[in-house]
Amino acid sequence: QPGASPGFAERVRQHKVRLEWVRAEPAGLRGAVRVLNLAYEKVVSVRYTLNGWASCAEAAATYQPPGPADGITDRFAFLLPLGAAAAAETALEFAVRYRVAGAEYWDNNEGKNYRLRGRQRVPPAAGP
């Protein structure tokens, strides 16, 4: 989880937006993003694909009060509704977009996008 790594707060200050954490859930991929508070009005979203960018979708992230205790960043939460694709062996790629004060900032994992691969769950073997 990127938010738990050393220097995370400094990376948010430097790049304006950073993925904080993600986790797979039955409803899809849930996560949080941290952004530098540059203006009151801001829009955070996650652009994602399940087919190598042949097509993509975008999910809005929502502000999560109260903000982090640092006083200079805001946290936004998102849910990528993957449905059956989450259970299949599908590759998910995504990047985070932050629009504020007429500017746009991206966190695309240093140009590599964030990538996760689904695995089908194997039921436990039946006992003898």
One Martini backbone bead per residue (centre of mass of N, CA, C, O) as a GRO file, in nm:
protein
  128
    1GLN     BB    1   0.091   0.041   0.028
    2PRO     BB    2   0.177   0.358  -0.043
    3GLY     BB    3   0.093   0.517   0.230
    4ALA     BB    4   0.307   0.330   0.409
    5SER     BB    5   0.540   0.465   0.288
    6PRO     BB    6   0.812   0.626   0.280
    7GLY     BB    7   0.746   0.961   0.174
    8PHE     BB    8   0.447   1.013   0.095
    9ALA     BB    9   0.392   1.313   0.165
   10GLU     BB   10   0.609   1.422  -0.031
   11ARG     BB   11   0.483   1.308  -0.292
   12VAL     BB   12   0.227   1.472  -0.274
   13ARG     BB   13   0.358   1.751  -0.280
   14GLN     BB   14   0.508   1.710  -0.556
   15HIS     BB   15   0.252   1.563  -0.739
   16LYS     BB   16  -0.054   1.617  -0.586
   17VAL     BB   17  -0.090   1.291  -0.644
   18ARG     BB   18  -0.187   0.980  -0.459
   19LEU     BB   19  -0.194   0.666  -0.394
   20GLU     BB   20  -0.276   0.496  -0.094
   21TRP     BB   21  -0.505   0.257  -0.145
   22VAL     BB   22  -0.598  -0.099  -0.194
   23ARG     BB   23  -0.893  -0.326  -0.241
   24ALA     BB   24  -1.047  -0.622  -0.262
   25GLU     BB   25  -1.391  -0.680  -0.349
   26PRO     BB   26  -1.691  -0.794  -0.443
   27ALA     BB   27  -1.764  -0.502  -0.579
   28GLY     BB   28  -1.442  -0.445  -0.608
   29LEU     BB   29  -1.227  -0.167  -0.621
   30ARG     BB   30  -1.088  -0.020  -0.340
   31GLY     BB   31  -0.996   0.331  -0.255
   32ALA     BB   32  -0.731   0.580  -0.204
   33VAL     BB   33  -0.669   0.937  -0.223
   34ARG     BB   34  -0.414   1.186  -0.233
   35VAL     BB   35  -0.431   1.548  -0.209
   36LEU     BB   36  -0.348   1.858  -0.274
   37ASN     BB   37  -0.464   2.160  -0.133
   38LEU     BB   38  -0.526   2.408  -0.384
   39ALA     BB   39  -0.850   2.395  -0.367
   40TYR     BB   40  -1.175   2.362  -0.311
   41GLU     BB   41  -1.214   2.281  -0.603
   42LYS     BB   42  -1.240   1.930  -0.697
   43VAL     BB   43  -1.131   1.647  -0.911
   44VAL     BB   44  -1.163   1.291  -0.872
   45SER     BB   45  -1.027   1.010  -1.063
   46VAL     BB   46  -1.061   0.680  -1.228
   47ARG     BB   47  -0.882   0.523  -1.478
   48TYR     BB   48  -0.990   0.221  -1.660
   49THR     BB   49  -0.890  -0.125  -1.754
   50LEU     BB   50  -0.947  -0.474  -1.909
   51ASN     BB   51  -0.806  -0.428  -2.234
   52GLY     BB   52  -0.545  -0.247  -2.288
   53TRP     BB   53  -0.709   0.027  -2.390
   54ALA     BB   54  -0.945  -0.027  -2.591
   55SER     BB   55  -1.095   0.045  -2.326
   56CYS     BB   56  -1.271   0.271  -2.094
   57ALA     BB   57  -1.310   0.399  -1.760
   58GLU     BB   58  -1.473   0.621  -1.513
   59ALA     BB   59  -1.428   0.702  -1.164
   60ALA     BB   60  -1.544   0.861  -0.907
   61ALA     BB   61  -1.435   1.050  -0.639
   62THR     BB   62  -1.479   1.096  -0.284
   63TYR     BB   63  -1.496   1.283  -0.027
   64GLN     BB   64  -1.323   1.245   0.307
   65PRO     BB   65  -1.435   1.299   0.599
   66PRO     BB   66  -1.200   1.388   0.758
   67GLY     BB   67  -0.920   1.509   0.707
   68PRO     BB   68  -0.614   1.499   0.728
   69ALA     BB   69  -0.394   1.607   0.986
   70ASP     BB   70  -0.195   1.790   0.801
   71GLY     BB   71  -0.374   2.030   0.636
   72ILE     BB   72  -0.281   1.975   0.300
   73THR     BB   73  -0.479   1.735   0.259
   74ASP     BB   74  -0.687   1.508   0.073
   75ARG     BB   75  -0.947   1.259   0.072
   76PHE     BB   76  -1.029   0.997  -0.163
   77ALA     BB   77  -1.283   0.775  -0.278
   78PHE     BB   78  -1.312   0.447  -0.444
   79LEU     BB   79  -1.505   0.247  -0.697
   80LEU     BB   80  -1.453  -0.038  -0.894
   81PRO     BB   81  -1.695  -0.197  -1.092
   82LEU     BB   82  -1.616  -0.526  -1.191
   83GLY     BB   83  -1.748  -0.777  -1.119
   84ALA     BB   84  -1.676  -1.058  -1.295
   85ALA     BB   85  -1.383  -0.959  -1.359
   86ALA     BB   86  -1.264  -1.001  -1.069
   87ALA     BB   87  -1.274  -1.328  -1.092
   88ALA     BB   88  -1.114  -1.318  -1.323
   89GLU     BB   89  -0.833  -1.339  -1.542
   90THR     BB   90  -0.770  -1.011  -1.509
   91ALA     BB   91  -0.640  -0.706  -1.627
   92LEU     BB   92  -0.578  -0.419  -1.433
   93GLU     BB   93  -0.580  -0.073  -1.519
   94PHE     BB   94  -0.462   0.241  -1.357
   95ALA     BB   95  -0.545   0.595  -1.301
   96VAL     BB   96  -0.504   0.917  -1.153
   97ARG     BB   97  -0.719   1.210  -1.140
   98TYR     BB   98  -0.645   1.572  -1.096
   99ARG     BB   99  -0.867   1.852  -1.072
  100VAL     BB  100  -0.736   2.199  -1.044
  101ALA     BB  101  -0.728   2.520  -1.117
  102GLY     BB  102  -0.693   2.434  -1.440
  103ALA     BB  103  -0.558   2.162  -1.363
  104GLU     BB  104  -0.365   1.852  -1.429
  105TYR     BB  105  -0.319   1.543  -1.248
  106TRP     BB  106  -0.112   1.243  -1.229
  107ASP     BB  107  -0.130   0.890  -1.126
  108ASN     BB  108   0.084   0.638  -1.306
  109ASN     BB  109   0.325   0.497  -1.179
  110GLU     BB  110   0.559   0.625  -1.343
  111GLY     BB  111   0.418   0.527  -1.637
  112LYS     BB  112   0.286   0.216  -1.560
  113ASN     BB  113   0.065   0.193  -1.404
  114TYR     BB  114  -0.172   0.028  -1.243
  115ARG     BB  115  -0.148  -0.333  -1.162
  116LEU     BB  116  -0.391  -0.599  -1.177
  117ARG     BB  117  -0.454  -0.948  -1.102
  118GLY     BB  118  -0.674  -1.186  -1.139
  119ARG     BB  119  -0.806  -1.467  -0.943
  120GLN     BB  120  -0.918  -1.764  -0.911
  121ARG     BB  121  -1.089  -1.931  -0.684
  122VAL     BB  122  -1.008  -2.208  -0.490
  123PRO     BB  123  -1.148  -2.451  -0.358
  124PRO     BB  124  -1.140  -2.644  -0.112
  125ALA     BB  125  -1.048  -2.939  -0.039
  126ALA     BB  126  -1.171  -3.231   0.010
  127GLY     BB  127  -1.197  -3.456   0.225
  128PRO     BB  128  -1.168  -3.806   0.288
   0.00000   0.00000   0.00000
